[in-house]
mmCIF file of C-alpha atoms in Angstrom:
data_model
loop_
_atom_site.group_PDB
_atom_site.id
_atom_site.type_symbol
_atom_site.label_atom_id
_atom_site.label_comp_id
_atom_site.label_asym_id
_atom_site.label_seq_id
_atom_site.Cartn_x
_atom_site.Cartn_y
_atom_site.Cartn_z
ATOM 1 C CA MET A 1490 -38.710 42.257 279.249
ATOM 2 C CA SER A 1491 -38.622 38.660 280.632
ATOM 3 C CA GLN A 1492 -36.587 35.891 279.206
ATOM 4 C CA GLY A 1493 -36.449 32.098 279.144
ATOM 5 C CA ARG A 1494 -33.445 29.809 278.593
ATOM 6 C CA ARG A 1495 -33.541 26.825 276.256
ATOM 7 C CA GLY A 1496 -31.026 24.390 274.592
ATOM 8 C CA PHE A 1497 -30.814 26.418 271.468
ATOM 9 C CA GLY A 1498 -31.433 30.172 271.323
ATOM 10 C CA ARG A 1499 -33.338 32.433 273.640
ATOM 11 C CA ILE A 1500 -36.928 33.696 273.665
ATOM 12 C CA ARG A 1501 -37.812 36.817 275.361
ATOM 13 C CA LYS A 1502 -41.268 38.071 276.270
ATOM 14 C CA CYS A 1503 -41.452 41.924 275.609
ATOM 15 C CA GLN A 1504 -43.318 44.275 277.962
ATOM 16 C CA PRO A 1505 -45.668 45.776 277.715
ATOM 17 C CA SER A 1506 -46.522 44.408 274.184
ATOM 18 C CA GLY A 1507 -46.474 40.736 275.277
ATOM 19 C CA ARG A 1508 -44.819 39.718 272.000
ATOM 20 C CA TYR A 1509 -41.875 37.260 271.818
ATOM 21 C CA GLN A 1510 -38.519 38.066 270.444
ATOM 22 C CA ALA A 1511 -36.182 35.034 269.437
ATOM 23 C CA SER A 1512 -32.438 35.265 269.211
ATOM 24 C CA TYR A 1513 -29.534 32.753 268.883
ATOM 25 C CA VAL A 1514 -25.673 32.537 268.518
ATOM 26 C CA GLY A 1515 -24.686 31.399 265.146
ATOM 27 C CA PRO A 1516 -21.627 29.426 263.938
ATOM 28 C CA ASP A 1517 -19.940 32.844 263.473
ATOM 29 C CA GLU A 1518 -20.285 33.227 267.186
ATOM 30 C CA LYS A 1519 -22.340 36.412 266.751
ATOM 31 C CA LEU A 1520 -25.800 36.994 268.253
ATOM 32 C CA HIS A 1521 -28.602 36.953 265.600
ATOM 33 C CA ARG A 1522 -32.182 38.154 266.282
ATOM 34 C CA ALA A 1523 -35.333 37.446 264.323
ATOM 35 C CA ALA A 1524 -36.301 40.453 261.966
ATOM 36 C CA THR A 1525 -39.653 40.610 263.773
ATOM 37 C CA THR A 1526 -41.243 39.692 267.013
ATOM 38 C CA PHE A 1527 -43.941 36.957 267.302
ATOM 39 C CA ALA A 1528 -47.434 37.086 268.802
ATOM 40 C CA ALA A 1529 -47.147 33.574 270.240
ATOM 41 C CA LYS A 1530 -44.220 31.760 271.865
ATOM 42 C CA VAL A 1531 -44.820 28.712 269.675
ATOM 43 C CA ASP A 1532 -44.026 30.817 266.637
ATOM 44 C CA ALA A 1533 -40.811 32.098 268.043
ATOM 45 C CA GLU A 1534 -39.867 28.408 268.932
ATOM 46 C CA GLY A 1535 -40.694 27.413 265.412
ATOM 47 C CA TRP A 1536 -38.368 30.201 264.058
ATOM 48 C CA LEU A 1537 -35.426 28.872 266.218
ATOM 49 C CA HIS A 1538 -36.111 25.393 265.184
ATOM 50 C CA GLU A 1539 -35.732 26.319 261.475
ATOM 51 C CA ARG A 1540 -32.406 28.112 262.218
ATOM 52 C CA ARG A 1541 -31.159 25.086 264.124
ATOM 53 C CA ARG A 1542 -31.959 22.693 261.193
ATOM 54 C CA GLU A 1543 -30.134 25.088 258.820
ATOM 55 C CA ILE A 1544 -27.056 24.853 261.012
ATOM 56 C CA ASP A 1545 -27.234 21.102 261.351
ATOM 57 C CA ARG A 1546 -27.493 20.474 257.709
ATOM 58 C CA GLU A 1547 -24.718 23.062 256.930
ATOM 59 C CA LEU A 1548 -27.229 25.314 255.074
ATOM 60 C CA TRP A 1549 -27.020 28.231 257.272
ATOM 61 C CA SER A 1550 -25.521 31.526 256.288
ATOM 62 C CA PRO A 1551 -25.379 34.839 258.165
ATOM 63 C CA PRO A 1552 -28.584 36.990 257.798
ATOM 64 C CA ALA A 1553 -28.117 39.959 255.530
ATOM 65 C CA THR A 1554 -26.984 43.104 257.130
ATOM 66 C CA GLY A 1555 -28.892 46.336 256.607
ATOM 67 C CA GLU A 1556 -26.543 47.455 253.844
ATOM 68 C CA GLN A 1557 -26.758 44.071 252.316
ATOM 69 C CA LYS A 1558 -30.523 44.269 252.330
ATOM 70 C CA LYS A 1559 -30.497 47.691 250.791
ATOM 71 C CA ALA A 1560 -28.091 46.463 248.114
ATOM 72 C CA LYS A 1561 -30.418 43.552 247.250
ATOM 73 C CA ARG A 1562 -33.361 45.800 246.849
ATOM 74 C CA LYS A 1563 -31.565 47.935 244.555
ATOM 75 C CA ALA A 1564 -30.355 44.952 242.541
ATOM 76 C CA ASP A 1565 -33.978 43.740 242.301
ATOM 77 C CA VAL A 1566 -35.435 46.988 240.900
ATOM 78 C CA LYS A 1567 -37.024 46.239 237.615
ATOM 79 C CA PHE A 1568 -36.610 48.708 234.795
ATOM 80 C CA GLY A 1569 -40.251 48.914 234.007
ATOM 81 C CA ASP A 1570 -41.064 49.842 237.648
ATOM 82 C CA TYR A 1571 -38.120 52.390 237.743
ATOM 83 C CA ALA A 1572 -38.989 53.987 234.369
ATOM 84 C CA ASP A 1573 -42.731 54.431 235.393
ATOM 85 C CA LYS A 1574 -41.736 56.238 238.553
ATOM 86 C CA TRP A 1575 -38.996 58.237 236.706
ATOM 87 C CA VAL A 1576 -41.519 59.636 234.234
ATOM 88 C CA GLU A 1577 -44.101 60.359 237.079
ATOM 89 C CA THR A 1578 -41.531 62.149 239.228
ATOM 90 C CA ARG A 1579 -39.152 63.626 236.662
ATOM 91 C CA THR A 1580 -38.636 67.484 236.990
ATOM 92 C CA VAL A 1581 -36.965 69.930 234.714
ATOM 93 C CA LYS A 1582 -35.791 73.116 236.301
ATOM 94 C CA GLY A 1583 -37.946 72.187 239.331
ATOM 95 C CA LYS A 1584 -41.082 71.659 237.409
ATOM 96 C CA PRO A 1585 -42.856 68.346 236.363
ATOM 97 C CA LEU A 1586 -42.782 67.238 232.902
ATOM 98 C CA ARG A 1587 -45.410 68.844 230.735
ATOM 99 C CA PRO A 1588 -48.273 66.653 229.623
ATOM 100 C CA ARG A 1589 -47.046 66.530 226.049
ATOM 101 C CA THR A 1590 -43.532 65.407 227.185
ATOM 102 C CA GLN A 1591 -44.782 62.885 229.619
ATOM 103 C CA ALA A 1592 -47.120 61.389 226.944
ATOM 104 C CA HIS A 1593 -44.205 61.228 224.412
ATOM 105 C CA TYR A 1594 -41.919 59.560 226.907
ATOM 106 C CA ARG A 1595 -44.623 56.878 227.833
ATOM 107 C CA SER A 1596 -45.266 56.265 224.212
ATOM 108 C CA LEU A 1597 -41.552 55.680 223.568
ATOM 109 C CA LEU A 1598 -41.296 53.370 226.623
ATOM 110 C CA LYS A 1599 -44.368 51.280 225.580
ATOM 111 C CA GLN A 1600 -43.679 51.051 221.888
ATOM 112 C CA HIS A 1601 -39.832 50.637 221.959
ATOM 113 C CA ILE A 1602 -38.112 50.259 225.213
ATOM 114 C CA LEU A 1603 -40.335 48.158 227.688
ATOM 115 C CA PRO A 1604 -40.674 45.217 225.174
ATOM 116 C CA THR A 1605 -37.022 44.436 225.794
ATOM 117 C CA PHE A 1606 -36.261 45.929 229.200
ATOM 118 C CA GLU A 1607 -39.523 46.047 231.268
ATOM 119 C CA ASN A 1608 -38.864 42.952 233.429
ATOM 120 C CA LYS A 1609 -35.066 43.212 233.453
ATOM 121 C CA ALA A 1610 -33.364 44.429 236.554
ATOM 122 C CA VAL A 1611 -31.775 47.837 236.077
ATOM 123 C CA ALA A 1612 -28.539 46.570 237.386
ATOM 124 C CA ARG A 1613 -28.486 43.699 234.923
ATOM 125 C CA ILE A 1614 -28.866 45.911 231.842
ATOM 126 C CA THR A 1615 -25.489 45.560 230.027
ATOM 127 C CA ARG A 1616 -23.894 47.629 227.315
ATOM 128 C CA GLU A 1617 -24.205 44.496 225.186
ATOM 129 C CA SER A 1618 -27.907 44.276 225.731
ATOM 130 C CA VAL A 1619 -28.364 47.994 224.928
ATOM 131 C CA ASP A 1620 -26.288 47.522 221.588
ATOM 132 C CA ARG A 1621 -28.427 44.609 220.603
ATOM 133 C CA TRP A 1622 -31.606 46.475 221.351
ATOM 134 C CA TYR A 1623 -30.480 49.566 219.523
ATOM 135 C CA SER A 1624 -29.566 47.581 216.429
ATOM 136 C CA LYS A 1625 -33.125 46.416 216.023
ATOM 137 C CA THR A 1626 -35.107 49.334 217.425
ATOM 138 C CA ALA A 1627 -37.008 51.632 214.966
ATOM 139 C CA ALA A 1628 -34.207 50.988 212.380
ATOM 140 C CA GLY A 1629 -36.384 52.717 209.634
ATOM 141 C CA THR A 1630 -37.174 55.811 211.571
ATOM 142 C CA PRO A 1631 -33.881 57.372 212.751
ATOM 143 C CA THR A 1632 -35.414 60.348 214.618
ATOM 144 C CA LEU A 1633 -37.694 58.076 216.536
ATOM 145 C CA ARG A 1634 -34.838 55.651 217.194
ATOM 146 C CA ALA A 1635 -32.695 58.645 218.498
ATOM 147 C CA HIS A 1636 -35.540 59.780 220.777
ATOM 148 C CA ALA A 1637 -35.930 56.216 222.328
ATOM 149 C CA TYR A 1638 -32.203 55.802 222.747
ATOM 150 C CA SER A 1639 -31.901 59.269 224.409
ATOM 151 C CA LEU A 1640 -34.749 58.540 226.711
ATOM 152 C CA LEU A 1641 -33.162 55.107 227.783
ATOM 153 C CA ARG A 1642 -29.898 56.838 228.321
ATOM 154 C CA THR A 1643 -31.324 59.511 230.449
ATOM 155 C CA ILE A 1644 -33.358 57.150 232.633
ATOM 156 C CA LEU A 1645 -30.273 54.980 233.320
ATOM 157 C CA GLU A 1646 -28.133 58.081 233.914
ATOM 158 C CA SER A 1647 -30.653 58.846 236.805
ATOM 159 C CA ALA A 1648 -30.340 55.357 237.881
ATOM 160 C CA ARG A 1649 -26.574 55.951 238.136
ATOM 161 C CA THR A 1650 -26.235 59.345 239.530
ATOM 162 C CA ARG A 1651 -29.311 59.886 241.692
ATOM 163 C CA ASP A 1652 -30.302 56.440 242.904
ATOM 164 C CA LYS A 1653 -26.999 54.716 242.782
ATOM 165 C CA LEU A 1654 -28.504 51.500 241.288
ATOM 166 C CA ILE A 1655 -25.688 51.103 238.798
ATOM 167 C CA ASP A 1656 -22.039 52.251 238.681
ATOM 168 C CA VAL A 1657 -21.706 52.787 234.797
ATOM 169 C CA ASN A 1658 -24.453 53.838 232.361
ATOM 170 C CA PRO A 1659 -24.549 51.045 229.710
ATOM 171 C CA CYS A 1660 -25.717 53.383 226.988
ATOM 172 C CA ALA A 1661 -22.458 54.187 225.338
ATOM 173 C CA ILE A 1662 -23.113 54.354 221.607
ATOM 174 C CA GLU A 1663 -21.608 57.570 220.300
ATOM 175 C CA GLY A 1664 -24.197 59.745 218.528
ATOM 176 C CA ALA A 1665 -26.972 57.392 219.055
ATOM 177 C CA GLY A 1666 -29.079 60.083 220.683
ATOM 178 C CA SER A 1667 -29.098 62.375 217.609
ATOM 179 C CA SER A 1668 -30.160 61.969 214.002
ATOM 180 C CA ASP A 1669 -29.964 63.793 210.754
ATOM 181 C CA ARG A 1670 -33.338 65.265 209.568
ATOM 182 C CA VAL A 1671 -34.717 62.693 207.037
ATOM 183 C CA VAL A 1672 -37.615 64.740 205.886
ATOM 184 C CA LYS A 1673 -36.643 68.378 204.872
ATOM 185 C CA PRO A 1674 -39.939 70.125 204.756
ATOM 186 C CA LYS A 1675 -40.742 72.346 201.729
ATOM 187 C CA PRO A 1676 -42.715 75.588 202.691
ATOM 188 C CA ALA A 1677 -46.059 75.922 201.172
ATOM 189 C CA THR A 1678 -46.273 78.772 198.566
ATOM 190 C CA TYR A 1679 -48.932 81.549 198.833
ATOM 191 C CA ASP A 1680 -51.118 79.963 196.235
ATOM 192 C CA GLN A 1681 -50.948 76.536 197.816
ATOM 193 C CA LEU A 1682 -51.865 78.089 201.292
ATOM 194 C CA ASP A 1683 -54.872 79.655 199.596
ATOM 195 C CA THR A 1684 -55.945 76.515 198.033
ATOM 196 C CA LEU A 1685 -55.656 74.625 201.385
ATOM 197 C CA VAL A 1686 -57.785 77.174 203.059
ATOM 198 C CA ASN A 1687 -60.351 77.185 200.317
ATOM 199 C CA GLU A 1688 -60.669 73.324 200.279
ATOM 200 C CA MET A 1689 -61.113 73.073 204.179
ATOM 201 C CA PRO A 1690 -64.536 73.140 205.718
ATOM 202 C CA ALA A 1691 -65.550 76.641 206.745
ATOM 203 C CA GLN A 1692 -65.090 76.032 210.417
ATOM 204 C CA LEU A 1693 -61.483 74.841 209.906
ATOM 205 C CA GLN A 1694 -60.220 77.441 207.420
ATOM 206 C CA LEU A 1695 -58.998 79.757 210.103
ATOM 207 C CA MET A 1696 -57.034 76.905 211.733
ATOM 208 C CA VAL A 1697 -55.098 76.564 208.459
ATOM 209 C CA LEU A 1698 -54.421 80.380 208.537
ATOM 210 C CA LEU A 1699 -53.324 80.493 212.075
ATOM 211 C CA ALA A 1700 -51.069 77.405 211.629
ATOM 212 C CA ALA A 1701 -49.204 79.110 208.832
ATOM 213 C CA TRP A 1702 -49.333 82.891 209.238
ATOM 214 C CA CYS A 1703 -49.050 82.701 213.046
ATOM 215 C CA ALA A 1704 -46.787 79.555 213.153
ATOM 216 C CA MET A 1705 -48.972 77.723 215.844
ATOM 217 C CA ARG A 1706 -48.651 74.117 216.812
ATOM 218 C CA PHE A 1707 -51.579 71.810 216.592
ATOM 219 C CA GLY A 1708 -51.883 71.447 220.477
ATOM 220 C CA GLU A 1709 -51.970 75.253 220.861
ATOM 221 C CA LEU A 1710 -54.615 75.538 218.128
ATOM 222 C CA VAL A 1711 -57.058 72.844 219.468
ATOM 223 C CA GLU A 1712 -56.885 74.573 223.017
ATOM 224 C CA LEU A 1713 -57.366 78.169 221.503
ATOM 225 C CA ARG A 1714 -60.336 79.994 223.056
ATOM 226 C CA ARG A 1715 -62.308 83.022 222.385
ATOM 227 C CA LYS A 1716 -60.649 84.978 225.262
ATOM 228 C CA ASP A 1717 -57.192 84.342 223.648
ATOM 229 C CA ILE A 1718 -57.984 86.472 220.621
ATOM 230 C CA ASP A 1719 -57.463 90.132 221.105
ATOM 231 C CA LEU A 1720 -58.961 91.967 217.963
ATOM 232 C CA GLU A 1721 -58.254 95.298 219.216
ATOM 233 C CA GLU A 1722 -54.550 94.568 219.550
ATOM 234 C CA ALA A 1723 -54.587 92.146 216.662
ATOM 235 C CA ILE A 1724 -52.728 89.373 218.760
ATOM 236 C CA VAL A 1725 -53.525 85.738 219.704
ATOM 237 C CA ARG A 1726 -52.306 84.902 223.193
ATOM 238 C CA ILE A 1727 -50.832 81.436 223.407
ATOM 239 C CA GLU A 1728 -50.980 80.376 227.042
ATOM 240 C CA ARG A 1729 -51.917 76.655 226.932
ATOM 241 C CA ALA A 1730 -51.838 73.608 224.849
ATOM 242 C CA ALA A 1731 -53.741 70.366 224.748
ATOM 243 C CA VAL A 1732 -52.248 66.984 224.271
ATOM 244 C CA ARG A 1733 -53.908 63.509 224.014
ATOM 245 C CA VAL A 1734 -53.112 61.290 227.003
ATOM 246 C CA ASP A 1735 -54.419 57.741 227.313
ATOM 247 C CA GLY A 1736 -57.380 58.241 224.934
ATOM 248 C CA GLY A 1737 -58.372 61.593 226.589
ATOM 249 C CA TRP A 1738 -57.145 65.146 226.639
ATOM 250 C CA LYS A 1739 -54.883 67.022 229.127
ATOM 251 C CA VAL A 1740 -54.426 70.735 229.090
ATOM 252 C CA GLY A 1741 -51.146 72.260 230.285
ATOM 253 C CA ASP A 1742 -48.415 74.796 229.388
ATOM 254 C CA PRO A 1743 -47.164 74.913 225.749
ATOM 255 C CA LYS A 1744 -44.178 72.816 224.609
ATOM 256 C CA SER A 1745 -41.636 75.008 226.140
ATOM 257 C CA GLU A 1746 -41.213 77.726 228.645
ATOM 258 C CA ALA A 1747 -40.897 80.204 225.756
ATOM 259 C CA GLY A 1748 -44.158 78.759 224.365
ATOM 260 C CA LYS A 1749 -46.288 81.197 226.242
ATOM 261 C CA ARG A 1750 -46.320 84.155 224.002
ATOM 262 C CA ASP A 1751 -48.370 86.846 222.108
ATOM 263 C CA VAL A 1752 -48.259 86.536 218.462
ATOM 264 C CA ALA A 1753 -49.188 89.363 216.185
ATOM 265 C CA ILE A 1754 -51.935 88.438 213.655
ATOM 266 C CA PRO A 1755 -50.989 89.559 210.093
ATOM 267 C CA PRO A 1756 -53.508 92.167 209.011
ATOM 268 C CA HIS A 1757 -54.613 90.391 205.909
ATOM 269 C CA ILE A 1758 -56.089 87.433 207.969
ATOM 270 C CA LEU A 1759 -57.856 89.567 210.502
ATOM 271 C CA PRO A 1760 -61.142 89.517 208.566
ATOM 272 C CA ALA A 1761 -61.096 85.646 208.607
ATOM 273 C CA VAL A 1762 -60.527 85.803 212.402
ATOM 274 C CA GLU A 1763 -63.474 88.224 212.902
ATOM 275 C CA HIS A 1764 -65.695 86.083 210.550
ATOM 276 C CA HIS A 1765 -64.723 82.825 212.455
ATOM 277 C CA LEU A 1766 -65.543 84.337 215.878
ATOM 278 C CA ALA A 1767 -68.838 85.559 214.624
ATOM 279 C CA LYS A 1768 -69.995 82.521 212.726
ATOM 280 C CA HIS A 1769 -68.142 79.411 214.302
ATOM 281 C CA THR A 1770 -67.512 80.328 217.775
ATOM 282 C CA LEU A 1771 -69.760 80.295 220.790
ATOM 283 C CA ALA A 1772 -70.069 83.675 222.700
ATOM 284 C CA GLU A 1773 -68.628 82.359 225.930
ATOM 285 C CA LYS A 1774 -65.084 83.585 226.814
ATOM 286 C CA ASN A 1775 -63.915 80.019 227.257
ATOM 287 C CA ALA A 1776 -65.348 78.746 224.042
ATOM 288 C CA LEU A 1777 -63.027 76.784 221.831
ATOM 289 C CA LEU A 1778 -62.323 78.148 218.438
ATOM 290 C CA PHE A 1779 -62.019 74.709 216.761
ATOM 291 C CA PRO A 1780 -64.155 72.224 218.870
ATOM 292 C CA ALA A 1781 -65.357 68.859 218.053
ATOM 293 C CA ARG A 1782 -69.134 68.373 217.473
ATOM 294 C CA SER A 1783 -69.356 67.359 221.061
ATOM 295 C CA GLY A 1784 -67.994 70.696 222.141
ATOM 296 C CA GLU A 1785 -64.823 68.993 223.463
ATOM 297 C CA HIS A 1786 -61.340 69.118 221.834
ATOM 298 C CA MET A 1787 -61.105 68.128 218.232
ATOM 299 C CA GLN A 1788 -59.499 64.829 217.409
ATOM 300 C CA PRO A 1789 -56.512 64.979 215.197
ATOM 301 C CA SER A 1790 -58.188 62.394 212.884
ATOM 302 C CA THR A 1791 -60.986 64.775 212.199
ATOM 303 C CA LEU A 1792 -58.586 67.447 211.168
ATOM 304 C CA TYR A 1793 -56.410 65.183 208.994
ATOM 305 C CA ARG A 1794 -59.298 63.641 207.162
ATOM 306 C CA HIS A 1795 -60.114 67.152 205.653
ATOM 307 C CA PHE A 1796 -56.500 68.341 205.487
ATOM 308 C CA TYR A 1797 -55.276 65.290 203.420
ATOM 309 C CA LYS A 1798 -57.947 66.053 200.764
ATOM 310 C CA ALA A 1799 -57.113 69.630 200.746
ATOM 311 C CA ARG A 1800 -53.295 69.099 200.265
ATOM 312 C CA THR A 1801 -54.036 66.716 197.336
ATOM 313 C CA VAL A 1802 -55.987 69.562 195.584
ATOM 314 C CA ALA A 1803 -53.079 71.928 196.343
ATOM 315 C CA ASN A 1804 -50.779 69.358 194.633
ATOM 316 C CA ARG A 1805 -48.725 68.964 197.949
ATOM 317 C CA PRO A 1806 -49.231 65.426 199.036
ATOM 318 C CA ASP A 1807 -45.963 65.604 200.855
ATOM 319 C CA LEU A 1808 -47.141 68.517 203.091
ATOM 320 C CA ARG A 1809 -47.681 67.510 206.813
ATOM 321 C CA TRP A 1810 -49.807 69.664 209.102
ATOM 322 C CA HIS A 1811 -46.771 70.674 211.132
ATOM 323 C CA ASP A 1812 -45.206 71.973 207.833
ATOM 324 C CA LEU A 1813 -47.752 74.817 207.951
ATOM 325 C CA ARG A 1814 -45.899 76.058 210.992
ATOM 326 C CA HIS A 1815 -42.672 75.535 209.221
ATOM 327 C CA SER A 1816 -44.009 77.635 206.288
ATOM 328 C CA GLY A 1817 -45.089 80.382 208.665
ATOM 329 C CA ALA A 1818 -41.722 80.458 210.251
ATOM 330 C CA VAL A 1819 -39.987 80.740 206.866
ATOM 331 C CA LEU A 1820 -42.350 83.609 205.770
ATOM 332 C CA ALA A 1821 -41.408 85.454 208.964
ATOM 333 C CA ALA A 1822 -37.680 84.880 208.368
ATOM 334 C CA GLN A 1823 -38.092 86.234 204.723
ATOM 335 C CA THR A 1824 -39.279 89.615 206.204
ATOM 336 C CA GLY A 1825 -35.885 90.041 207.685
ATOM 337 C CA ALA A 1826 -36.828 88.979 211.276
ATOM 338 C CA THR A 1827 -33.928 88.561 213.687
ATOM 339 C CA LEU A 1828 -33.142 85.415 215.296
ATOM 340 C CA ALA A 1829 -34.529 86.724 218.650
ATOM 341 C CA GLU A 1830 -37.631 87.880 216.874
ATOM 342 C CA LEU A 1831 -38.179 84.414 215.329
ATOM 343 C CA MET A 1832 -37.658 82.687 218.627
ATOM 344 C CA ALA A 1833 -40.254 84.936 220.301
ATOM 345 C CA ARG A 1834 -42.824 84.482 217.559
ATOM 346 C CA LEU A 1835 -42.375 80.631 217.267
ATOM 347 C CA GLY A 1836 -41.988 80.043 221.111
ATOM 348 C CA HIS A 1837 -38.630 78.511 220.851
ATOM 349 C CA SER A 1838 -36.414 78.436 223.803
ATOM 350 C CA THR A 1839 -33.157 77.655 221.893
ATOM 351 C CA HIS A 1840 -31.863 79.259 218.895
ATOM 352 C CA GLN A 1841 -31.166 76.014 216.774
ATOM 353 C CA ALA A 1842 -34.613 75.555 215.358
ATOM 354 C CA ALA A 1843 -35.137 79.335 214.569
ATOM 355 C CA MET A 1844 -31.793 79.315 212.687
ATOM 356 C CA ARG A 1845 -33.122 76.636 210.429
ATOM 357 C CA TYR A 1846 -35.924 78.922 209.239
ATOM 358 C CA GLN A 1847 -33.505 81.678 208.740
ATOM 359 C CA HIS A 1848 -31.306 79.477 206.596
ATOM 360 C CA ALA A 1849 -34.395 78.489 204.587
ATOM 361 C CA ALA A 1850 -35.184 81.994 203.988
ATOM 362 C CA GLN A 1851 -31.708 82.644 202.729
ATOM 363 C CA GLY A 1852 -32.634 80.418 199.743
ATOM 364 C CA ARG A 1853 -34.399 83.518 198.333
ATOM 365 C CA ASP A 1854 -31.019 84.945 197.488
ATOM 366 C CA LYS A 1855 -30.956 83.232 194.098
ATOM 367 C CA LEU A 1856 -34.300 84.690 193.337
ATOM 368 C CA ILE A 1857 -33.182 88.188 194.292
ATOM 369 C CA ALA A 1858 -30.078 87.718 192.063
ATOM 370 C CA ALA A 1859 -32.200 86.610 189.172
ATOM 371 C CA LYS A 1860 -34.555 89.637 189.632
ATOM 372 C CA MET A 1861 -31.500 92.013 189.676
ATOM 373 C CA SER A 1862 -30.401 90.516 186.341
ATOM 374 C CA LYS A 1863 -33.868 90.818 184.967
ATOM 375 C CA MET A 1864 -33.859 94.507 185.766
ATOM 376 C CA VAL A 1865 -30.648 94.912 183.653
ATOM 377 C CA THR A 1866 -31.858 92.661 180.711
ATOM 378 C CA ASP A 1867 -35.402 94.293 180.653
ATOM 379 C CA THR A 1868 -33.993 97.925 180.524
ATOM 380 C CA PRO A 1869 -34.770 99.434 177.100
ATOM 381 C CA GLU A 1870 -31.899 100.496 174.965
#
């Protein structure tokens, strides 16, 4: 490396690259080098000229150290960019987020979080700004509001613990990540289930039966294929689920690790299963049981259009599609199924949800007591 002396600073020609390196001694009496080398000597001279002008005008400040540059980069990280990468790279127990979860997170971000925080630096999100956001967000839908707050808190906790972008998580509202259940679903009765089935188009009647009597989720049903039905063993194998993502469908694992399960088909609906396979399902092993006319996954709107009409006839305008799964869970609990058995049948990885169905089944105690009294009162003298 050759060097040349000048009135202010130094310029060295690097060998063998032939590029030029510029350096100077600043007012702090320390040697400072340009962050990059220059292809032409005149460019190196121009850089030194700018530094000299800064010193003469008392505008000069020491170049940022590596640590300072790193700190600045962290301080400049926008929440929108960080959240997008967080969803993309988030893992739970070493596995990426399931398509359904990822889609849910992106929806919460788009609808409720990014409008406020997208362009704000993570380091500048304060407790006050979170409190203001929370007071206005999804105020009429407490469950959705709790989900949005919980997601924001979790993302910022990663920013604190993993990436060291902040020292304190600004999400500090006690109890904001949980909510009381606003809608307590009322199970459908046997007669109402029969009405729902009969009022649905023939190709969708089995979908109602499996949703209720096998307690299956919508995403599990639309991905159900001929190969998943074992008539000999009378079971349905739930190994996948489909979820709508960005206008299309993505197939992945069921909602939870326990979601992969074999569910016994109640004997009284087996004839309907056999009929559906014979009349409404293609012969291929991979044929969907409930396809759209195109042969692809059925859109939720297609199902709801028919289901809403059927529930009106059944005099249950309050009944949501997911309530059919709830009805099936309560029916299973009424047989005396244990907590572990309910969890296995429903595909729950935690006991809290299954316990709700056991509690709902306990409501039959009054009916049992009434029937006991009826036995006494109806006894002939």
